[in-house]
Amino acid sequence: MMREIFSERQMMCQIRGNTHLVIYGAGMVGELTVSRLVSLGFGEKIMGFAVSNRQKNPRMGNALCGLPVYDIHELVMHKKDAVVIVATLPNLHEEIGKVLLELRFENIVFVTQKLYQVFTKNHIADYKMQHSLKFAENAKYRILFMASDNNNISGAFRCMVELCDMLQKSKVAVAVVLPHYGAGAQLLSQRNIPYTYVLSQDWGYETAKERNLLEKMKFMAGMLRNQSAKKELRSIIENYSVDLIHCNTTYTYIGALAARDCGIPIVWHLREHMEDQGFRIFSPRWGWRLIRQSDHVITVSEYIRSLMPLKGKEDVSVVYDTVEMEGQTYIKRDILQHKIVRMIIVGVIIRHKRQKELIDACVILKQKGFLDFHLTMVGRGTEKYINELKQTVTEYELGEFISFYGVSDQVSELYAQSDIAFMCSVAEPYGRVTVEAQMSGCLVIGSDSGATPELIREGETGYLYEAGNPEALADKIIEAVRFPQISRRIARAGQEYAHKTYTKERNVREIMDIYENVLERRVR
């Protein structure tokens, strides 16, 4: 029996009489499902998580949320007495259903999109009832950060977490407002950074849907619902005597409206160029007027500053983010010590990151007879684009030269095993992965566009190639391998420069100076 479940009540009726529960899916949906089952009193019935093939994913741990992770084939003895709750993205349901039917599991239920929304709403409500927002006592300032997402692999979110952590250590009280459920909250908990939820929608409208009237109306309805979010934020600001609102990205705006109503300062952190990501502010004229009215604007690079309509605004600073890789220490090493050149590219695999350019360069390397290399592509992305990349790999018989690694929580180890790392995006707003690769001791080859030239000095701390030209990229790779001593010197210089420049101490000092100047001006 296979059923789709749309409410918690329906789920409870479906599983109440069964002895065992198996959660199929060891991702964010699975973790949320377990959390809700525990809250509803079914925790003791949960046997654990199940996945299709653990051997294909050796990086997966043996436990998650304190529960064991099984290969689904290990649980076939429970095919009659267990309910398998498929807790994955909907596009995987059909494939997983076939696997479970082939194994003759008799009780299968699917977490629908509607049920997932119910789970998140109830999880957030329970969290807010059980956890009141707390700022650190006796702090110099109280800063409320507005996040535009809740994603543990988002560069903007990770930078915000690191900044909050540093500010706390500098005796500044911080708290974060999350707009929806997500895995980023785990990072906040790990650093003991207080947070709460205020459900809201950002103002980033997808430009591809510009002419879709129905989508526009849905978006406008979400913007109208933000009025209740603004009201809730005003209460937080007043009840907790917040001194300053820090909007973490270009996308988030609700905090700025609440701060304006309460008469407290706003610092706006512009970390991305929305148009490069396929979005724009829903009402650009009004939106940019609101941003320009903030007390201070921070941009993550000169490149981002140059793109923003901030003409005439004096209170704008470029502050490069600190980069901290868990488990990484400053270890000098010599690259290009093996016959096979180990290459790596890390990041979200989406079209505007231009991974296709690197694969095309690999095609050229093969055509030129350069065969001693292997490229590892680390990250998740859009299925359509990844399939296009894989098709190119198959078409040019590059299977032994290029592998798709997927997501990894051990990126620092992968960098440490690599010789050359790449940044191919033509519009990179900052380049966190560029700095991470430099810090690890890799030789970094990046495109000569976006913010990348601010991070790489050609021939000194890395190599730059002509953006959009895979032939030029292939030539840079061959040059790097042909002159290993020079490449080692450049990689070491890049590593030393990154560790000296993108420090926590510099970053927190610059941010603190901005806060103090803003707050002092308000007092006057």
Short mmCIF file of C-alpha atoms in Angstrom, two decimals:
data_model
loop_
_atom_site.label_atom_id
_atom_site.label_comp_id
_atom_site.label_asym_id
_atom_site.label_seq_id
_atom_site.Cartn_x
_atom_site.Cartn_y
_atom_site.Cartn_z
CA MET A 1 0.00 0.00 0.00
CA MET A 2 1.40 3.38 -1.05
CA ARG A 3 -0.16 6.62 0.16
CA GLU A 4 0.58 10.31 0.03
CA ILE A 5 0.18 12.12 3.35
CA PHE A 6 -0.97 15.74 3.53
CA SER A 7 -1.41 16.44 7.25
CA GLU A 8 0.08 15.40 10.58
CA ARG A 9 -3.29 14.03 11.68
CA GLN A 10 -3.44 11.82 8.57
CA MET A 11 0.11 10.63 9.21
CA MET A 12 -0.66 9.77 12.84
CA CYS A 13 -3.68 7.70 11.78
CA GLN A 14 -1.57 5.89 9.19
CA ILE A 15 1.28 4.87 11.52
CA ARG A 16 -0.44 4.53 14.92
CA GLY A 17 -0.97 0.75 14.77
CA ASN A 18 2.51 -0.15 13.47
CA THR A 19 5.44 -1.31 15.55
CA HIS A 20 8.31 0.08 13.45
CA LEU A 21 8.91 3.28 11.46
CA VAL A 22 11.66 3.68 8.88
CA ILE A 23 12.52 7.15 7.55
CA TYR A 24 13.63 6.80 3.93
CA GLY A 25 15.90 9.77 3.23
CA ALA A 26 18.82 11.01 5.32
CA GLY A 27 18.60 14.65 4.29
CA MET A 28 16.90 17.79 5.57
CA VAL A 29 13.37 16.45 4.90
CA GLY A 30 14.20 13.23 6.75
CA GLU A 31 15.62 15.08 9.76
CA LEU A 32 12.56 17.32 9.94
CA THR A 33 10.26 14.28 9.73
CA VAL A 34 12.05 12.65 12.65
CA SER A 35 11.80 15.86 14.66
CA ARG A 36 8.04 16.03 14.12
CA LEU A 37 7.53 12.31 14.90
CA VAL A 38 9.40 12.73 18.17
CA SER A 39 7.29 15.78 19.04
CA LEU A 40 4.12 13.81 18.30
CA GLY A 41 5.17 10.94 20.59
CA PHE A 42 6.32 8.40 18.00
CA GLY A 43 10.06 8.64 18.65
CA GLU A 44 10.41 5.17 20.19
CA LYS A 45 8.98 3.53 17.09
CA ILE A 46 11.62 4.97 14.74
CA MET A 47 14.15 2.28 13.76
CA GLY A 48 16.35 4.71 11.88
CA PHE A 49 17.03 6.21 8.47
CA ALA A 50 17.27 4.23 5.23
CA VAL A 51 18.97 4.97 1.91
CA SER A 52 19.08 3.07 -1.36
CA ASN A 53 22.73 2.13 -1.44
CA ARG A 54 25.16 3.07 1.32
CA GLN A 55 28.10 1.64 -0.61
CA LYS A 56 27.66 4.31 -3.28
CA ASN A 57 27.88 6.99 -0.61
CA PRO A 58 30.80 6.06 1.67
CA ARG A 59 30.90 9.61 3.11
CA MET A 60 27.57 9.07 4.82
CA GLY A 61 27.94 8.46 8.52
CA ASN A 62 26.56 5.52 10.48
CA ALA A 63 24.14 7.68 12.45
CA LEU A 64 22.02 10.80 12.04
CA CYS A 65 20.07 12.59 14.77
CA GLY A 66 21.15 9.80 17.12
CA LEU A 67 19.56 7.14 14.88
CA PRO A 68 21.30 4.49 12.76
CA VAL A 69 21.46 4.82 8.97
CA TYR A 70 20.70 1.58 7.07
CA ASP A 71 20.88 0.40 3.53
CA ILE A 72 17.22 -0.29 2.69
CA HIS A 73 18.16 -3.88 1.75
CA GLU A 74 19.17 -4.47 5.39
CA LEU A 75 15.57 -3.87 6.48
CA VAL A 76 13.68 -6.28 4.21
CA MET A 77 12.85 -8.51 7.19
CA HIS A 78 10.56 -5.66 8.31
CA LYS A 79 8.74 -5.34 4.98
CA LYS A 80 5.46 -6.42 6.60
CA ASP A 81 5.60 -4.79 10.06
CA ALA A 82 7.28 -1.45 9.28
CA VAL A 83 5.88 1.72 7.76
CA VAL A 84 8.42 3.30 5.42
CA ILE A 85 8.00 7.07 5.41
CA VAL A 86 9.59 8.45 2.24
CA ALA A 87 10.95 11.81 3.37
CA THR A 88 12.74 13.22 0.31
CA LEU A 89 12.13 15.81 -2.38
CA PRO A 90 9.02 14.96 -4.44
CA ASN A 91 10.99 14.40 -7.66
CA LEU A 92 12.57 11.31 -6.04
CA HIS A 93 9.31 9.71 -4.89
CA GLU A 94 8.60 7.70 -8.04
CA GLU A 95 12.08 6.16 -8.20
CA ILE A 96 12.11 5.33 -4.47
CA GLY A 97 8.59 3.87 -4.68
CA LYS A 98 9.76 1.44 -7.36
CA VAL A 99 12.68 0.32 -5.21
CA LEU A 100 10.44 -0.28 -2.20
CA LEU A 101 7.85 -2.18 -4.25
CA GLU A 102 10.56 -4.39 -5.74
CA LEU A 103 11.66 -5.20 -2.18
CA ARG A 104 7.97 -5.89 -1.34
CA PHE A 105 7.53 -3.39 1.48
CA GLU A 106 3.81 -3.35 2.21
CA ASN A 107 3.32 -0.01 4.00
CA ILE A 108 4.74 3.03 2.23
CA VAL A 109 3.77 6.66 2.78
CA PHE A 110 5.16 9.76 1.11
CA VAL A 111 5.83 13.14 2.67
CA THR A 112 4.16 15.50 0.20
CA GLN A 113 5.13 19.12 -0.34
CA LYS A 114 2.03 20.17 1.59
CA LEU A 115 2.96 17.96 4.56
CA TYR A 116 6.52 19.30 4.49
CA GLN A 117 5.11 22.83 4.77
CA VAL A 118 2.95 21.70 7.71
CA PHE A 119 6.03 20.13 9.34
CA THR A 120 8.06 23.33 8.99
CA LYS A 121 5.27 25.53 10.30
CA ASN A 122 4.69 23.34 13.36
CA HIS A 123 8.43 22.86 13.98
CA ILE A 124 8.95 26.62 14.00
CA ALA A 125 5.96 27.16 16.27
CA ASP A 126 7.27 24.56 18.74
CA TYR A 127 10.78 26.04 18.62
CA LYS A 128 9.53 29.56 19.37
CA MET A 129 7.47 28.30 22.30
CA GLN A 130 10.40 26.41 23.79
CA HIS A 131 13.22 28.90 23.03
CA SER A 132 12.88 32.57 23.82
CA LEU A 133 15.37 34.87 22.14
CA LYS A 134 18.30 35.73 24.43
CA PHE A 135 21.02 38.30 23.91
CA ALA A 136 24.25 37.99 25.88
CA GLU A 137 24.25 39.98 29.10
CA ASN A 138 26.40 43.09 29.70
CA ALA A 139 27.28 43.46 26.03
CA LYS A 140 28.44 46.69 24.42
CA TYR A 141 25.81 46.55 21.65
CA ARG A 142 22.86 44.37 20.64
CA ILE A 143 22.90 43.58 16.92
CA LEU A 144 20.03 41.77 15.20
CA PHE A 145 21.05 40.02 11.97
CA MET A 146 18.49 39.46 9.23
CA ALA A 147 19.20 36.32 7.18
CA SER A 148 17.68 35.94 3.72
CA ASP A 149 18.00 32.15 3.79
CA ASN A 150 18.63 29.26 6.18
CA ASN A 151 21.11 27.23 4.19
CA ASN A 152 24.21 25.61 5.67
CA ILE A 153 26.04 25.60 2.31
CA SER A 154 25.19 29.19 1.38
CA GLY A 155 28.34 31.31 1.34
CA ALA A 156 26.43 34.37 2.57
CA PHE A 157 24.92 32.43 5.45
CA ARG A 158 28.24 30.85 6.48
CA CYS A 159 29.95 34.26 6.40
CA MET A 160 27.19 35.66 8.62
CA VAL A 161 27.65 32.81 11.11
CA GLU A 162 31.40 33.40 11.30
CA LEU A 163 30.89 37.16 11.72
CA CYS A 164 28.36 36.61 14.52
CA ASP A 165 30.74 34.22 16.25
CA MET A 166 33.57 36.76 16.10
CA LEU A 167 31.35 39.57 17.35
CA GLN A 168 30.26 37.48 20.33
CA LYS A 169 33.90 36.91 21.21
CA SER A 170 34.36 40.69 21.02
CA LYS A 171 31.62 41.21 23.65
CA VAL A 172 28.95 42.26 21.16
CA ALA A 173 25.56 40.60 21.67
CA VAL A 174 24.07 39.18 18.46
CA ALA A 175 20.98 37.28 17.45
CA VAL A 176 19.78 36.05 14.05
CA VAL A 177 16.30 36.14 12.53
CA LEU A 178 15.64 33.25 10.13
CA PRO A 179 12.92 33.59 7.46
CA HIS A 180 12.07 29.89 7.18
CA TYR A 181 13.10 26.38 8.22
CA GLY A 182 16.45 25.08 7.00
CA ALA A 183 19.73 23.39 7.82
CA GLY A 184 21.57 26.65 8.50
CA ALA A 185 20.14 26.77 12.03
CA GLN A 186 22.48 23.89 12.90
CA LEU A 187 25.48 26.14 12.26
CA LEU A 188 24.06 28.76 14.60
CA SER A 189 23.45 26.17 17.32
CA GLN A 190 27.00 24.85 16.99
CA ARG A 191 28.38 28.36 17.65
CA ASN A 192 25.85 29.11 20.44
CA ILE A 193 24.44 32.00 18.42
CA PRO A 194 20.86 32.77 19.51
CA TYR A 195 18.24 32.79 16.77
CA THR A 196 14.53 32.88 16.19
CA TYR A 197 12.15 32.58 13.25
CA VAL A 198 10.06 35.30 11.65
CA LEU A 199 8.42 33.80 8.58
CA SER A 200 8.83 36.13 5.62
CA GLN A 201 9.53 36.35 1.91
CA ASP A 202 12.52 38.18 0.47
CA TRP A 203 12.04 40.67 -2.37
CA GLY A 204 14.09 38.77 -4.96
CA TYR A 205 11.81 38.19 -7.96
CA GLU A 206 12.90 35.63 -10.56
CA THR A 207 13.33 37.51 -13.84
CA ALA A 208 12.46 34.40 -15.88
CA LYS A 209 8.91 34.71 -14.49
CA GLU A 210 8.62 38.38 -15.36
CA ARG A 211 5.70 37.87 -17.74
CA ASN A 212 3.90 35.22 -15.72
CA LEU A 213 0.94 37.10 -14.23
CA LEU A 214 -0.06 34.26 -11.87
CA GLU A 215 3.46 33.99 -10.41
CA LYS A 216 3.56 37.76 -10.02
CA MET A 217 0.30 37.76 -8.09
CA LYS A 218 1.54 34.96 -5.80
CA PHE A 219 4.72 36.91 -5.15
CA MET A 220 2.81 40.09 -4.36
CA ALA A 221 0.62 38.14 -1.93
CA GLY A 222 3.78 36.98 -0.14
CA MET A 223 5.01 40.56 0.04
CA LEU A 224 1.71 41.62 1.59
CA ARG A 225 2.00 38.86 4.21
CA ASN A 226 5.33 40.38 5.19
CA GLN A 227 3.38 43.11 7.00
CA SER A 228 2.81 40.68 9.89
CA ALA A 229 6.52 39.81 9.81
CA LYS A 230 7.40 43.51 10.10
CA LYS A 231 5.07 43.85 13.07
CA GLU A 232 6.70 40.84 14.78
CA LEU A 233 10.16 42.29 14.17
CA ARG A 234 9.18 45.63 15.66
CA SER A 235 8.18 43.78 18.83
CA ILE A 236 11.56 42.01 18.95
CA ILE A 237 13.42 45.30 18.48
CA GLU A 238 11.46 47.03 21.23
CA ASN A 239 11.29 44.13 23.70
CA TYR A 240 14.99 43.32 23.49
CA SER A 241 16.32 46.89 23.12
CA VAL A 242 18.09 46.12 19.83
CA ASP A 243 20.67 48.78 18.94
CA LEU A 244 21.16 48.07 15.24
CA ILE A 245 19.78 45.92 12.40
CA HIS A 246 22.29 44.21 10.12
CA CYS A 247 20.69 43.06 6.83
CA ASN A 248 22.92 40.18 5.72
CA THR A 249 22.25 40.22 1.96
CA THR A 250 20.72 42.29 -0.80
CA TYR A 251 17.66 40.03 -0.76
CA THR A 252 16.40 40.69 2.78
CA TYR A 253 14.51 43.91 3.51
CA ILE A 254 11.90 43.32 6.26
CA GLY A 255 14.40 44.15 9.02
CA ALA A 256 15.15 47.49 7.42
CA LEU A 257 11.46 48.45 7.42
CA ALA A 258 11.06 47.45 11.08
CA ALA A 259 14.25 49.31 12.06
CA ARG A 260 13.06 52.45 10.29
CA ASP A 261 9.75 52.28 12.14
CA CYS A 262 11.58 51.88 15.47
CA GLY A 263 14.13 54.61 14.73
CA ILE A 264 17.26 52.45 15.04
CA PRO A 265 20.20 52.31 12.58
CA ILE A 266 20.50 49.92 9.63
CA VAL A 267 23.67 48.41 8.17
CA TRP A 268 23.10 46.69 4.83
CA HIS A 269 25.53 43.99 3.66
CA LEU A 270 25.43 43.61 -0.15
CA ARG A 271 26.97 40.21 -0.84
CA GLU A 272 25.69 39.50 -4.35
CA HIS A 273 24.52 41.02 -7.62
CA MET A 274 20.96 39.74 -7.85
CA GLU A 275 20.72 40.14 -11.62
CA ASP A 276 23.69 37.80 -12.11
CA GLN A 277 21.72 35.19 -10.17
CA GLY A 278 18.57 35.64 -12.25
CA PHE A 279 16.68 37.84 -9.77
CA ARG A 280 15.88 41.48 -9.19
CA ILE A 281 14.27 43.53 -6.44
CA PHE A 282 10.53 43.31 -7.00
CA SER A 283 10.15 47.09 -6.99
CA PRO A 284 13.68 48.32 -7.86
CA ARG A 285 13.12 52.06 -7.50
CA TRP A 286 11.57 51.73 -4.05
CA GLY A 287 14.03 49.01 -3.02
CA TRP A 288 17.19 50.88 -3.89
CA ARG A 289 15.84 54.02 -2.26
CA LEU A 290 15.41 51.99 0.94
CA ILE A 291 18.96 50.62 0.68
CA ARG A 292 20.42 54.09 0.05
CA GLN A 293 18.58 55.38 3.13
CA SER A 294 20.39 52.87 5.38
CA ASP A 295 23.03 54.24 7.73
CA HIS A 296 25.86 52.29 6.12
CA VAL A 297 26.29 49.90 3.18
CA ILE A 298 28.94 47.17 3.15
CA THR A 299 29.90 45.45 -0.10
CA VAL A 300 32.00 42.28 -0.20
CA SER A 301 34.16 43.47 -3.09
CA GLU A 302 34.95 46.47 -5.28
CA TYR A 303 33.25 44.56 -8.09
CA ILE A 304 29.93 44.46 -6.22
CA ARG A 305 30.31 48.11 -5.23
CA SER A 306 30.78 49.09 -8.88
CA LEU A 307 27.54 47.36 -9.90
CA MET A 308 25.29 48.88 -7.27
CA PRO A 309 23.23 52.07 -7.87
CA LEU A 310 24.74 53.85 -4.86
CA LYS A 311 25.89 57.03 -6.58
CA GLY A 312 26.10 59.90 -4.13
CA LYS A 313 26.02 57.72 -1.03
CA GLU A 314 29.12 58.35 1.06
CA ASP A 315 28.63 55.68 3.73
CA VAL A 316 29.78 52.68 1.67
CA SER A 317 32.66 50.38 2.62
CA VAL A 318 34.25 47.35 0.99
CA VAL A 319 34.90 44.67 3.62
CA TYR A 320 36.29 41.34 2.46
CA ASP A 321 34.80 38.41 4.31
CA THR A 322 36.89 36.30 6.60
CA VAL A 323 37.20 32.69 5.49
CA GLU A 324 37.47 29.92 8.03
CA MET A 325 37.63 26.26 7.05
CA GLU A 326 36.81 23.80 9.80
CA GLY A 327 39.70 21.50 10.59
CA GLN A 328 42.14 23.39 8.37
CA THR A 329 45.52 24.57 9.64
CA TYR A 330 48.15 26.57 7.84
CA ILE A 331 50.32 23.78 6.44
CA LYS A 332 52.79 24.58 3.68
CA ARG A 333 52.93 21.90 1.02
CA ASP A 334 54.34 21.29 -2.43
CA ILE A 335 51.85 20.73 -5.22
CA LEU A 336 52.41 18.79 -8.46
CA GLN A 337 54.33 15.96 -6.83
CA HIS A 338 52.50 13.15 -8.63
CA LYS A 339 52.23 12.00 -12.24
CA ILE A 340 48.49 12.66 -12.25
CA VAL A 341 47.65 16.33 -11.81
CA ARG A 342 44.80 16.50 -9.31
CA MET A 343 42.37 19.28 -10.12
CA ILE A 344 39.26 20.40 -8.23
CA ILE A 345 36.36 22.82 -8.55
CA VAL A 346 34.06 23.40 -5.58
CA GLY A 347 30.71 25.15 -5.42
CA VAL A 348 27.09 25.06 -6.47
CA ILE A 349 26.88 23.53 -9.94
CA ILE A 350 24.71 26.03 -11.80
CA ARG A 351 25.02 27.67 -15.19
CA HIS A 352 26.31 31.08 -14.11
CA LYS A 353 29.21 29.41 -12.25
CA ARG A 354 30.48 28.27 -15.70
CA GLN A 355 31.68 24.75 -14.85
CA LYS A 356 31.04 23.90 -18.51
CA GLU A 357 33.99 26.12 -19.41
CA LEU A 358 36.31 23.95 -17.33
CA ILE A 359 34.99 20.73 -18.87
CA ASP A 360 35.51 22.24 -22.34
CA ALA A 361 39.08 23.02 -21.30
CA CYS A 362 39.49 19.37 -20.29
CA VAL A 363 38.29 18.35 -23.76
CA ILE A 364 41.03 20.56 -25.22
CA LEU A 365 43.63 19.05 -22.86
CA LYS A 366 42.75 15.58 -24.10
CA GLN A 367 42.85 16.70 -27.73
CA LYS A 368 46.32 18.13 -27.14
CA GLY A 369 47.51 14.82 -25.69
CA PHE A 370 47.65 16.02 -22.09
CA LEU A 371 46.18 12.97 -20.35
CA ASP A 372 47.74 12.95 -16.88
CA PHE A 373 44.99 14.78 -15.00
CA HIS A 374 41.85 14.16 -13.00
CA LEU A 375 39.19 16.75 -12.20
CA THR A 376 36.89 16.39 -9.19
CA MET A 377 33.69 18.45 -9.24
CA VAL A 378 32.36 19.00 -5.71
CA GLY A 379 28.88 20.33 -5.02
CA ARG A 380 25.22 19.95 -5.80
CA GLY A 381 23.26 21.92 -8.34
CA THR A 382 20.49 22.03 -10.90
CA GLU A 383 19.74 18.59 -12.32
CA LYS A 384 19.37 19.83 -15.90
CA TYR A 385 22.75 21.57 -15.92
CA ILE A 386 24.55 18.67 -14.25
CA ASN A 387 23.10 16.31 -16.84
CA GLU A 388 24.40 18.60 -19.59
CA LEU A 389 27.87 18.46 -18.07
CA LYS A 390 27.73 14.67 -17.75
CA GLN A 391 26.60 14.40 -21.37
CA THR A 392 29.68 16.35 -22.48
CA VAL A 393 31.87 14.08 -20.34
CA THR A 394 30.32 11.02 -22.00
CA GLU A 395 30.44 12.48 -25.51
CA TYR A 396 34.16 13.18 -25.30
CA GLU A 397 34.98 10.02 -23.32
CA LEU A 398 36.23 11.91 -20.28
CA GLY A 399 34.81 9.50 -17.70
CA GLU A 400 38.24 8.49 -16.40
CA PHE A 401 39.34 12.13 -16.21
CA ILE A 402 36.35 13.81 -14.53
CA SER A 403 34.27 12.70 -11.54
CA PHE A 404 31.20 14.27 -9.90
CA TYR A 405 31.75 14.00 -6.15
CA GLY A 406 28.52 15.53 -4.89
CA VAL A 407 28.28 17.45 -1.64
CA SER A 408 31.03 17.02 0.94
CA ASP A 409 31.52 18.21 4.50
CA GLN A 410 35.24 17.45 4.15
CA VAL A 411 36.14 20.05 1.54
CA SER A 412 39.38 21.03 3.30
CA GLU A 413 40.62 17.44 2.95
CA LEU A 414 39.74 17.40 -0.75
CA TYR A 415 41.63 20.65 -1.29
CA ALA A 416 44.63 19.23 0.59
CA GLN A 417 44.73 16.34 -1.87
CA SER A 418 44.56 18.62 -4.94
CA ASP A 419 47.12 20.57 -6.94
CA ILE A 420 45.03 23.06 -8.92
CA ALA A 421 41.66 24.64 -8.05
CA PHE A 422 39.43 26.73 -10.31
CA MET A 423 37.01 29.67 -10.22
CA CYS A 424 35.29 29.96 -13.60
CA SER A 425 32.39 32.27 -12.77
CA VAL A 426 32.41 35.49 -14.80
CA ALA A 427 30.44 37.41 -12.18
CA GLU A 428 31.67 36.10 -8.84
CA PRO A 429 30.71 38.66 -6.17
CA TYR A 430 33.55 37.67 -3.82
CA GLY A 431 34.80 34.10 -4.15
CA ARG A 432 34.83 32.32 -0.83
CA VAL A 433 35.89 29.06 -2.49
CA THR A 434 38.73 30.92 -4.21
CA VAL A 435 40.11 31.97 -0.83
CA GLU A 436 39.53 28.51 0.67
CA ALA A 437 41.51 26.95 -2.18
CA GLN A 438 44.33 29.47 -1.71
CA MET A 439 44.43 28.82 2.03
CA SER A 440 44.72 25.09 1.41
CA GLY A 441 47.84 25.57 -0.71
CA CYS A 442 46.30 24.88 -4.12
CA LEU A 443 47.34 26.84 -7.18
CA VAL A 444 44.16 28.73 -8.10
CA ILE A 445 43.29 29.52 -11.70
CA GLY A 446 40.39 31.96 -12.05
CA SER A 447 38.62 33.98 -14.72
CA ASP A 448 39.68 37.59 -15.20
CA SER A 449 36.23 38.93 -14.35
CA GLY A 450 33.97 39.62 -11.38
CA ALA A 451 35.74 39.93 -8.03
CA THR A 452 38.25 37.17 -8.82
CA PRO A 453 41.01 39.60 -9.97
CA GLU A 454 40.74 41.27 -6.54
CA LEU A 455 41.67 37.95 -4.91
CA ILE A 456 44.26 36.70 -7.41
CA ARG A 457 47.25 38.69 -8.61
CA GLU A 458 48.21 37.24 -11.97
CA GLY A 459 51.46 35.31 -11.81
CA GLU A 460 51.99 36.22 -8.14
CA THR A 461 49.26 34.58 -6.04
CA GLY A 462 47.52 32.59 -8.80
CA TYR A 463 46.69 32.62 -12.49
CA LEU A 464 43.97 34.46 -14.40
CA TYR A 465 42.62 33.43 -17.79
CA GLU A 466 40.36 35.19 -20.28
CA ALA A 467 36.78 34.58 -19.15
CA GLY A 468 34.71 32.64 -21.67
CA ASN A 469 37.78 31.18 -23.38
CA PRO A 470 38.30 27.47 -22.55
CA GLU A 471 41.33 27.39 -24.84
CA ALA A 472 43.01 30.04 -22.67
CA LEU A 473 42.09 28.06 -19.56
CA ALA A 474 43.60 24.88 -21.00
CA ASP A 475 46.78 26.80 -21.85
CA LYS A 476 47.03 28.05 -18.23
CA ILE A 477 46.72 24.50 -16.93
CA ILE A 478 49.44 23.28 -19.29
CA GLU A 479 51.67 26.22 -18.31
CA ALA A 480 51.18 25.46 -14.61
CA VAL A 481 52.14 21.81 -15.08
CA ARG A 482 55.03 22.52 -17.44
CA PHE A 483 56.73 24.82 -14.91
CA PRO A 484 56.08 23.13 -11.53
CA GLN A 485 58.64 25.13 -9.56
CA ILE A 486 57.04 28.41 -10.57
CA SER A 487 53.59 27.01 -9.83
CA ARG A 488 54.68 25.89 -6.36
CA ARG A 489 56.08 29.34 -5.62
CA ILE A 490 52.85 31.02 -6.76
CA ALA A 491 50.68 28.59 -4.78
CA ARG A 492 52.72 29.22 -1.61
CA ALA A 493 52.47 33.00 -2.14
CA GLY A 494 48.71 32.71 -2.59
CA GLN A 495 48.40 30.63 0.56
CA GLU A 496 50.45 33.07 2.62
CA TYR A 497 48.55 36.08 1.24
CA ALA A 498 45.14 34.52 1.96
CA HIS A 499 46.03 33.58 5.54
CA LYS A 500 47.36 37.09 6.23
CA THR A 501 44.59 39.02 4.51
CA TYR A 502 41.26 37.29 5.22
CA THR A 503 41.63 37.09 8.97
CA LYS A 504 38.92 37.08 11.59
CA GLU A 505 40.66 39.89 13.46
CA ARG A 506 40.69 42.23 10.46
CA ASN A 507 37.09 41.47 9.54
CA VAL A 508 35.61 41.98 13.01
CA ARG A 509 37.65 45.17 13.53
CA GLU A 510 36.33 46.71 10.30
CA ILE A 511 32.73 45.73 11.07
CA MET A 512 33.02 47.02 14.65
CA ASP A 513 34.36 50.37 13.37
CA ILE A 514 31.30 50.69 11.13
CA TYR A 515 28.91 49.88 13.98
CA GLU A 516 30.56 52.40 16.30
CA ASN A 517 30.56 55.18 13.70
CA VAL A 518 26.91 54.57 12.85
CA LEU A 519 25.79 54.46 16.49
CA GLU A 520 27.84 57.53 17.44
CA ARG A 521 26.28 59.54 14.59
CA ARG A 522 22.80 58.55 15.77
CA VAL A 523 23.59 59.74 19.32
CA ARG A 524 24.66 63.15 18.02
#
